[in-house]
CSV table of C-alpha atoms in Angstrom, one decimal:
chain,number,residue,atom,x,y,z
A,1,UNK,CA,-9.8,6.4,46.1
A,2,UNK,CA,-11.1,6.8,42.9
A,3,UNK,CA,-12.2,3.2,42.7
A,4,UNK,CA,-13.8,3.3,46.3
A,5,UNK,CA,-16.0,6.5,44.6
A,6,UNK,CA,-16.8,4.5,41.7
A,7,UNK,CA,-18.2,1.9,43.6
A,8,UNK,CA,-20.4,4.0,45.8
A,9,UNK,CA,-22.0,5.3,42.9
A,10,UNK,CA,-23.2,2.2,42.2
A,11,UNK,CA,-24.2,1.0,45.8
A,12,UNK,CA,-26.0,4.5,45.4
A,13,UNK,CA,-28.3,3.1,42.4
A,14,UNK,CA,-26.8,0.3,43.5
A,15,UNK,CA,-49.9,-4.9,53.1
A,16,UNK,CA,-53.8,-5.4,54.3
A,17,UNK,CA,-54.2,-4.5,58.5
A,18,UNK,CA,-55.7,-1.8,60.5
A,19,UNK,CA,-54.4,0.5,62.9
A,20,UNK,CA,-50.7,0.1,63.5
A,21,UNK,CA,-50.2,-1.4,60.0
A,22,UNK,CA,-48.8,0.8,57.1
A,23,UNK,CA,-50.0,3.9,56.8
A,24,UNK,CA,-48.9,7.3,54.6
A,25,UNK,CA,-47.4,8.8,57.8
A,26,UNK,CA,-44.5,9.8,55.4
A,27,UNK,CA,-45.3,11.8,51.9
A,28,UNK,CA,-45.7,8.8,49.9
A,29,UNK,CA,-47.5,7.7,47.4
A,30,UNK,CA,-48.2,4.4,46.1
A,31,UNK,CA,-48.3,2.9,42.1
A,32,UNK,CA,-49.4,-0.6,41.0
A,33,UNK,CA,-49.1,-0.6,37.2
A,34,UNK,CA,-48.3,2.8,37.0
A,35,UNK,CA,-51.6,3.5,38.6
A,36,UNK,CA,-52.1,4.8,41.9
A,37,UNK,CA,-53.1,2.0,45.1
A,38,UNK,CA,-52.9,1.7,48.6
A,39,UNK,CA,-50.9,0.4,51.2
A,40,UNK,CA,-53.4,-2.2,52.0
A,41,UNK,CA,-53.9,-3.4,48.3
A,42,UNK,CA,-49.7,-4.0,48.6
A,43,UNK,CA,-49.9,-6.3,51.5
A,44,UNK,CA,-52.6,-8.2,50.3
A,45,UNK,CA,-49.7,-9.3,47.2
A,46,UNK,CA,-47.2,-9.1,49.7
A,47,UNK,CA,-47.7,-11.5,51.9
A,48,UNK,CA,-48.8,-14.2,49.0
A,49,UNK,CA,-45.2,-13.9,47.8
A,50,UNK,CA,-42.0,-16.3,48.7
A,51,UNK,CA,-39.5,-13.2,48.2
A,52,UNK,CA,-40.5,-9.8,48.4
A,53,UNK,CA,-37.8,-7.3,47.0
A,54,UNK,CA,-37.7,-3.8,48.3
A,55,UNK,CA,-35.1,-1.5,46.3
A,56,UNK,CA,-34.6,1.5,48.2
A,57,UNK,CA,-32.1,4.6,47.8
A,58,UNK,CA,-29.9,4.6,50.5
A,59,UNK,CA,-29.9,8.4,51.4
A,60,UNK,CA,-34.0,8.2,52.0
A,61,UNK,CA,-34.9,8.0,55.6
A,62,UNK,CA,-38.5,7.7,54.3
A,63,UNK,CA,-37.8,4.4,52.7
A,64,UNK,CA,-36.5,3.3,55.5
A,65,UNK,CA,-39.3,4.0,57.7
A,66,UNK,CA,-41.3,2.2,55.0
A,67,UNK,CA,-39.1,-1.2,55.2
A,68,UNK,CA,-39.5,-1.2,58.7
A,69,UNK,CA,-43.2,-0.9,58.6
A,70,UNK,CA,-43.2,-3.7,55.7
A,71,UNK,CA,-40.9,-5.8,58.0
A,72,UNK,CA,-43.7,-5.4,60.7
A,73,UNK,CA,-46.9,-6.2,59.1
A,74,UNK,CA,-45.1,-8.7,56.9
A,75,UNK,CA,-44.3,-10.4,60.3
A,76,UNK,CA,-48.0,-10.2,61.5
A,77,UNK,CA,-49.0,-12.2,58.4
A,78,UNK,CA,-46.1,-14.5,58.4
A,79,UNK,CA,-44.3,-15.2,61.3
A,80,UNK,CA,-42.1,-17.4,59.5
A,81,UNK,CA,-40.0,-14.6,58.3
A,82,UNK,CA,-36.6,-13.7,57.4
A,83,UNK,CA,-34.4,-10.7,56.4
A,84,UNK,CA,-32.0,-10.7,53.8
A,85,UNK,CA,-29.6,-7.5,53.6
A,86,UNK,CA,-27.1,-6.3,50.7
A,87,UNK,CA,-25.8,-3.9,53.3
A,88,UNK,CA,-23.9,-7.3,55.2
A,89,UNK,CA,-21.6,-9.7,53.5
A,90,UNK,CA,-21.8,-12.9,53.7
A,91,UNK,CA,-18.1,-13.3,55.9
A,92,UNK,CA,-20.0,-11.6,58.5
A,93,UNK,CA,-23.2,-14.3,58.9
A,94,UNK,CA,-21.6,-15.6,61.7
A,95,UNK,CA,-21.2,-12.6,64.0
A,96,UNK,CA,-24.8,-11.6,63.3
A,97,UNK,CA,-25.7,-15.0,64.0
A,98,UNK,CA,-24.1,-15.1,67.3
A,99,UNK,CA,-25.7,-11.8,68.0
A,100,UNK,CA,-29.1,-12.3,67.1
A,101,UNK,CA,-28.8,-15.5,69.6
A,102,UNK,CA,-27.2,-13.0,72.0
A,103,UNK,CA,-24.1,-14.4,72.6
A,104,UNK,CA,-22.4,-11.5,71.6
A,105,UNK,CA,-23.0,-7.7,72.5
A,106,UNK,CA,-23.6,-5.0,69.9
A,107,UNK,CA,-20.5,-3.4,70.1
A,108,UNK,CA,-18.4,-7.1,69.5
A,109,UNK,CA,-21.2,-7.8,66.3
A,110,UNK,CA,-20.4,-4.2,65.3
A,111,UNK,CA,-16.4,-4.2,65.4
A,112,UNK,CA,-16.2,-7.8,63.7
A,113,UNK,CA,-19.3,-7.2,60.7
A,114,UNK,CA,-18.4,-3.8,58.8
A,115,UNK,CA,-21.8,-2.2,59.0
A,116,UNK,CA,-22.5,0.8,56.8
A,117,UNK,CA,-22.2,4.5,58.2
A,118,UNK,CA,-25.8,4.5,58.2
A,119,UNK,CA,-26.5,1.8,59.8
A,120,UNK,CA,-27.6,3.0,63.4
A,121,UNK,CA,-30.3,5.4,62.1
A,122,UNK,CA,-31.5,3.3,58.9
A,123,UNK,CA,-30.9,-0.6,59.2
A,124,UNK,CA,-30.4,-1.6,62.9
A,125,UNK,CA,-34.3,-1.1,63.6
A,126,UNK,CA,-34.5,-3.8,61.1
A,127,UNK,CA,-31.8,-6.0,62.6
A,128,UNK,CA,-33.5,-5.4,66.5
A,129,UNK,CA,-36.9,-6.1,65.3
A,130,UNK,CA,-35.8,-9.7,63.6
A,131,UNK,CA,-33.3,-10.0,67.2
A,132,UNK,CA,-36.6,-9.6,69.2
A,133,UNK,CA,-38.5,-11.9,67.0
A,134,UNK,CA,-36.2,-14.4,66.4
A,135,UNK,CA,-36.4,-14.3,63.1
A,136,UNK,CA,-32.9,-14.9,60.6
A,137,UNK,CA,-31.6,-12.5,58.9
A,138,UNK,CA,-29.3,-13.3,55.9
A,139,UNK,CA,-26.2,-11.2,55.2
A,140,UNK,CA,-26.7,-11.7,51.3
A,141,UNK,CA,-23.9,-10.0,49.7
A,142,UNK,CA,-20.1,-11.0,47.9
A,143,UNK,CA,-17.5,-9.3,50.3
A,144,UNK,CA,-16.2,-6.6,49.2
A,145,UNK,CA,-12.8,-7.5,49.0
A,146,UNK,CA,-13.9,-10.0,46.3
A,147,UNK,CA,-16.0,-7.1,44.5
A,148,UNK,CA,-12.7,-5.3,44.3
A,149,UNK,CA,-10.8,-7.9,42.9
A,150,UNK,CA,-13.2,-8.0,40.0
A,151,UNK,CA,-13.2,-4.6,39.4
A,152,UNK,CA,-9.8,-4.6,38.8
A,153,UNK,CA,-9.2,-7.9,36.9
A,154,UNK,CA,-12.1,-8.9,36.0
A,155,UNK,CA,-14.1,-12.1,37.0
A,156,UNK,CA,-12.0,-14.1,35.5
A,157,UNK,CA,-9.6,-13.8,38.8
A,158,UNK,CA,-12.1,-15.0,41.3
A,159,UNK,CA,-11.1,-19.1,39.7
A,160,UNK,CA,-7.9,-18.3,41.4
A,161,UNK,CA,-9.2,-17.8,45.1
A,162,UNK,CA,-8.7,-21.0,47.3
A,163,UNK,CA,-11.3,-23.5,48.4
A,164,UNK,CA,-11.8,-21.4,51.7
A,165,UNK,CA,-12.5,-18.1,49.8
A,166,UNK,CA,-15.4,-19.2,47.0
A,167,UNK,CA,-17.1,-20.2,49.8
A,168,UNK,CA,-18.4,-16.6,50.1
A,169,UNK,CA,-19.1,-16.7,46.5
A,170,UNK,CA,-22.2,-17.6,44.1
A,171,UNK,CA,-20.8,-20.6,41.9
A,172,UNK,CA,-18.6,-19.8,39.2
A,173,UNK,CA,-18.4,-18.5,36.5
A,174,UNK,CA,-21.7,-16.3,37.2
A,175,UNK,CA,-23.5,-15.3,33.9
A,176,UNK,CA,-22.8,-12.2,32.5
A,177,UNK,CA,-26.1,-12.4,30.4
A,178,UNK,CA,-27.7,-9.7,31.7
A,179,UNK,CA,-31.2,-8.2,30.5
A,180,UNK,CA,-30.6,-5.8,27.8
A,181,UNK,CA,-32.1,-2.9,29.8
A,182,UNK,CA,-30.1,-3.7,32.5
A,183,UNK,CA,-26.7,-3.5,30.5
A,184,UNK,CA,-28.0,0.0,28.7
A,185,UNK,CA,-28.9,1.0,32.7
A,186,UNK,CA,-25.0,0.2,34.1
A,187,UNK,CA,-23.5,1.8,30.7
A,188,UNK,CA,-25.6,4.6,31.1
A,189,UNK,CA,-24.8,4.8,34.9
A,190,UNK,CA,-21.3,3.8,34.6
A,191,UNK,CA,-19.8,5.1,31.3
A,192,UNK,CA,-19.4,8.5,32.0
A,193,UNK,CA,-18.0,8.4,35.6
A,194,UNK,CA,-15.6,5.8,33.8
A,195,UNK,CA,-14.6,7.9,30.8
A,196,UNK,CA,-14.3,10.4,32.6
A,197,UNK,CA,-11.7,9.2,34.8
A,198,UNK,CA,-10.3,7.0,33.0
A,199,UNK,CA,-8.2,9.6,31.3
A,200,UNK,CA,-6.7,11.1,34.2
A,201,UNK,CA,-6.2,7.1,35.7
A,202,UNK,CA,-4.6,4.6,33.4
A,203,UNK,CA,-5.8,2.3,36.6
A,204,UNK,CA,-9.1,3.1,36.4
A,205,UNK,CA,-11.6,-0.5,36.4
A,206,UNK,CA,-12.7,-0.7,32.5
A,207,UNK,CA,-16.5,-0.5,31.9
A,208,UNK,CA,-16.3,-4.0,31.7
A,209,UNK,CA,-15.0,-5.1,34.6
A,210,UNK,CA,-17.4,-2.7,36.6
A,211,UNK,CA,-19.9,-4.5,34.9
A,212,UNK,CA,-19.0,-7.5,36.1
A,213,UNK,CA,-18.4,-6.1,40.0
A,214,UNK,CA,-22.1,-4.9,39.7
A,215,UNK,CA,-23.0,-8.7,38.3
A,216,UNK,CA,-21.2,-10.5,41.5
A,217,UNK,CA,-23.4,-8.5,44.0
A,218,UNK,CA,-26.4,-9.6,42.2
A,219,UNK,CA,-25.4,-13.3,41.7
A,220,UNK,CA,-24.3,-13.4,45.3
A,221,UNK,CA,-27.1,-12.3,46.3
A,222,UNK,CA,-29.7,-14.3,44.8
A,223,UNK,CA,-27.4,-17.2,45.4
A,224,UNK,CA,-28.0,-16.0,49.5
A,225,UNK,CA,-32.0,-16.0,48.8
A,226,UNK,CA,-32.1,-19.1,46.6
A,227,UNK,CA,-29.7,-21.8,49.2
A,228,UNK,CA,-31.7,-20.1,52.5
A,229,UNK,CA,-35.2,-21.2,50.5
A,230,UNK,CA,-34.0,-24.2,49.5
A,231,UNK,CA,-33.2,-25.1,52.9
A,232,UNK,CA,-36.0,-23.4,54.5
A,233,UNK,CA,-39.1,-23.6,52.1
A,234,UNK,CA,-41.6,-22.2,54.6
A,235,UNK,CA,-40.1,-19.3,55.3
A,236,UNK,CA,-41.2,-16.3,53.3
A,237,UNK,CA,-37.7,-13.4,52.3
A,238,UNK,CA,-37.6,-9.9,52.4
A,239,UNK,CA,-34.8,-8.5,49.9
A,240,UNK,CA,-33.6,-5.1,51.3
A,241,UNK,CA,-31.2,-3.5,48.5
A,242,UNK,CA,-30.3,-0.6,46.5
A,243,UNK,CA,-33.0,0.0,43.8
A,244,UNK,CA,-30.5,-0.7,41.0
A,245,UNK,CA,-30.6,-4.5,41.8
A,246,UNK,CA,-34.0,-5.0,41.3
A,247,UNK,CA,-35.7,-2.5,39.8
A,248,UNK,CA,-37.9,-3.9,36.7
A,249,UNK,CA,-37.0,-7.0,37.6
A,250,UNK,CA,-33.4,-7.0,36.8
A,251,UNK,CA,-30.0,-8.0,38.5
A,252,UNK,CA,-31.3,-9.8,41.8
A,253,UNK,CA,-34.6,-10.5,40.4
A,254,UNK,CA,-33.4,-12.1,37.2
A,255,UNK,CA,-31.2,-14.3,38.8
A,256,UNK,CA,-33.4,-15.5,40.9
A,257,UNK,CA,-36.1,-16.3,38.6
A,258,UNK,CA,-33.6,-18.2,36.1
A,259,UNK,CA,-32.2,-20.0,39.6
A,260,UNK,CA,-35.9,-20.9,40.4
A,261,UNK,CA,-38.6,-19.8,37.9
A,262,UNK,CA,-41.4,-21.2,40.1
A,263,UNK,CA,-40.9,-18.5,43.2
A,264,UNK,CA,-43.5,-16.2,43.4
A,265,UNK,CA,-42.0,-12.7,43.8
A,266,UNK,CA,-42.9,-9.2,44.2
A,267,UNK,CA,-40.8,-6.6,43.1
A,268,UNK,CA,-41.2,-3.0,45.2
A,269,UNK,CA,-39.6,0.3,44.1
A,270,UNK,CA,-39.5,3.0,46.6
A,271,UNK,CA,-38.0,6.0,44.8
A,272,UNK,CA,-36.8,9.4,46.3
A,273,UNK,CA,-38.2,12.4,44.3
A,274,UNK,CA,-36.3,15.7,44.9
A,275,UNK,CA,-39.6,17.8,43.9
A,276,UNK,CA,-43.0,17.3,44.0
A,277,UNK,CA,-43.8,16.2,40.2
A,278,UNK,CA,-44.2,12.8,39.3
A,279,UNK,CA,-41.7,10.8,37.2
A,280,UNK,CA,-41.7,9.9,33.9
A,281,UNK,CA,-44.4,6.7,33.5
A,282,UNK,CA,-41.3,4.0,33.1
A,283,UNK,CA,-40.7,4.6,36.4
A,284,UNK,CA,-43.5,4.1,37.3
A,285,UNK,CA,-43.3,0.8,35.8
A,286,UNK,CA,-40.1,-0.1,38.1
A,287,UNK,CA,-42.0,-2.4,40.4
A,288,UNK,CA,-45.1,-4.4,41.1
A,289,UNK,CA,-45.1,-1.6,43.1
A,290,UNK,CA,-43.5,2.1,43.4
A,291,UNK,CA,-43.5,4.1,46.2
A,292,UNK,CA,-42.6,7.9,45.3
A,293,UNK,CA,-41.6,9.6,49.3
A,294,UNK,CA,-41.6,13.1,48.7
A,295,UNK,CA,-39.7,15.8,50.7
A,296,UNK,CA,-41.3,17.1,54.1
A,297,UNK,CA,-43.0,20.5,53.4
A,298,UNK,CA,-41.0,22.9,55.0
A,299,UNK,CA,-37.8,21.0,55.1
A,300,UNK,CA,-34.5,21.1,53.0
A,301,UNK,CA,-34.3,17.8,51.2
A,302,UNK,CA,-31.0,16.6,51.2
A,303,UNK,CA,-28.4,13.9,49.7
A,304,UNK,CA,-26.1,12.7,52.0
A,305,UNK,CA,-24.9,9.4,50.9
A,306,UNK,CA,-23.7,6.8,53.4
């Protein structure tokens, strides 16, 4: 159980038209360069870009409204589009597949691909908007089985899984060279839960090999985004994760750019605020662009995680 809460806390950190394009119909406000910008002056980098990252925080129903908006207008400027998702795994491509062809009903793709708790009200409008469009949608991320594994014996034990199993997996050994604000980030993040437990749990994951769990998510994942370009150049990505992976061009970002340093990418930070100040200017320096949604006036803002 412990382990299960360990690894939610991570998940947890883990465009240019008129009219029915994006508009502040939620309390948000937009950053380029820690200055403020519009919507529109986002598309107009958006839809020059071969991957477009969106790091959300899974608890904001504002973000998601956001993504699906971006999805949209994304669409009118490209229609060769595709999704990608941390919140599916890559086991599960086939089901969605067969679903987004509609050979399958909802409930079968539902019972056979482990969708979050959340994902009726925050990620199927995604998924129904790509279904009606035809457009792919990539489930990007290690399963989670294999994400356990690691967090208990490290990465090491993922050379042992038959032929059948890497498969799922981002070639091995994945680099553990991560960018030295990203390491500070997960030991700031991950230390003190861990210490804290750890003396109460002799099982408890080591820092280490949580590290390393956190690491195969973002390998996986940019291994998902890098083999669907490859194979399909034309189409331009949108990256739908948990800020954490791509925030200042870190974890998923980094990987990718090492994978294939001539992708043009655009990194988007959409970051819940619990009041109505305004962060500290490094956040503001998360993404090309950050997007601060603010609670509703009049409304309790609350933190329900998935």
């Amino acid at each position: 159980m412990r382990i299960f809460l360990c690894f939610m806390l991570i998940a947890l950190l883990s465009i240019g038209y008129e009219g029915r394009a994006l508009s502040q119909t939620t309390n948000d406000i937009v950053y380029a360069s820690g200055k403020p910008c519009t919507l529109s002056h986002m598309l107009q980098q958006l839809v020059t870009a071969d991957i477009v990252f969106v790091g959300e925080e899974h608890d904001d129903p504002q973000a998601h409204l956001l993504e699906l908006q971006i999805l949209e207008d994304l669409y009118k400027a490209h229609p060769q589009l595709a999704l990608s998702l941390e919140m599916f795994e890559r086991d599960v491509q086939l089901p969605l597949d067969e679903y987004l062809q509609g050979f399958i009903t909802e409930p079968q793709f539902l019972a056979c691909s482990r969708p979050w708790p959340n994902y009726k009200t925050d990620y199927r409008p995604l998924v129904e908007f790509c279904k009606t469009h035809g457009l792919p949608v990539l489930a990007a991320n290690a399963p989670r089985r294999y994400v356990n594994l690691v967090s208990r014996e490290g990465m090491q034990a993922l050379e042992r899984l038959p032929k059948a199993s890497k498969v799922f997996l981002p070639p091995l050994p994945y680099s553990m060279q991560l960018p030295e604000g990203y390491s500070k980030a997960l030991d700031t993040v991950l230390g003190p839960a861990h210490e804290g437990q750890n003396m109460a749990d002799p099982a408890m994951p080591t820092l280490q090999h949580m590290k390393e769990a956190q690491a195969l998510w973002d390998a996986t994942m940019a291994d998902s985004l890098v083999r669907f370009h490859d194979r399909h150049p034309a189409i331009h990505l949108l990256q739908i994760n948990g800020r954490m992976h791509s925030d200042y061009g870190w974890g998923i970002v980094d990987r990718v750019k090492q994978l294939r340093p001539r992708l043009k990418i655009v990194v988007i930070s959409i970051q819940k605020m619990r009041t109505h100040d305004v962060p500290e200017a490094s956040a503001l320096q998360a993404g090309d662009f950050v997007i601060l949604t603010y609670p509703k006036e009049g409304t309790a803002n609350t933190d329900a995680a998935p």
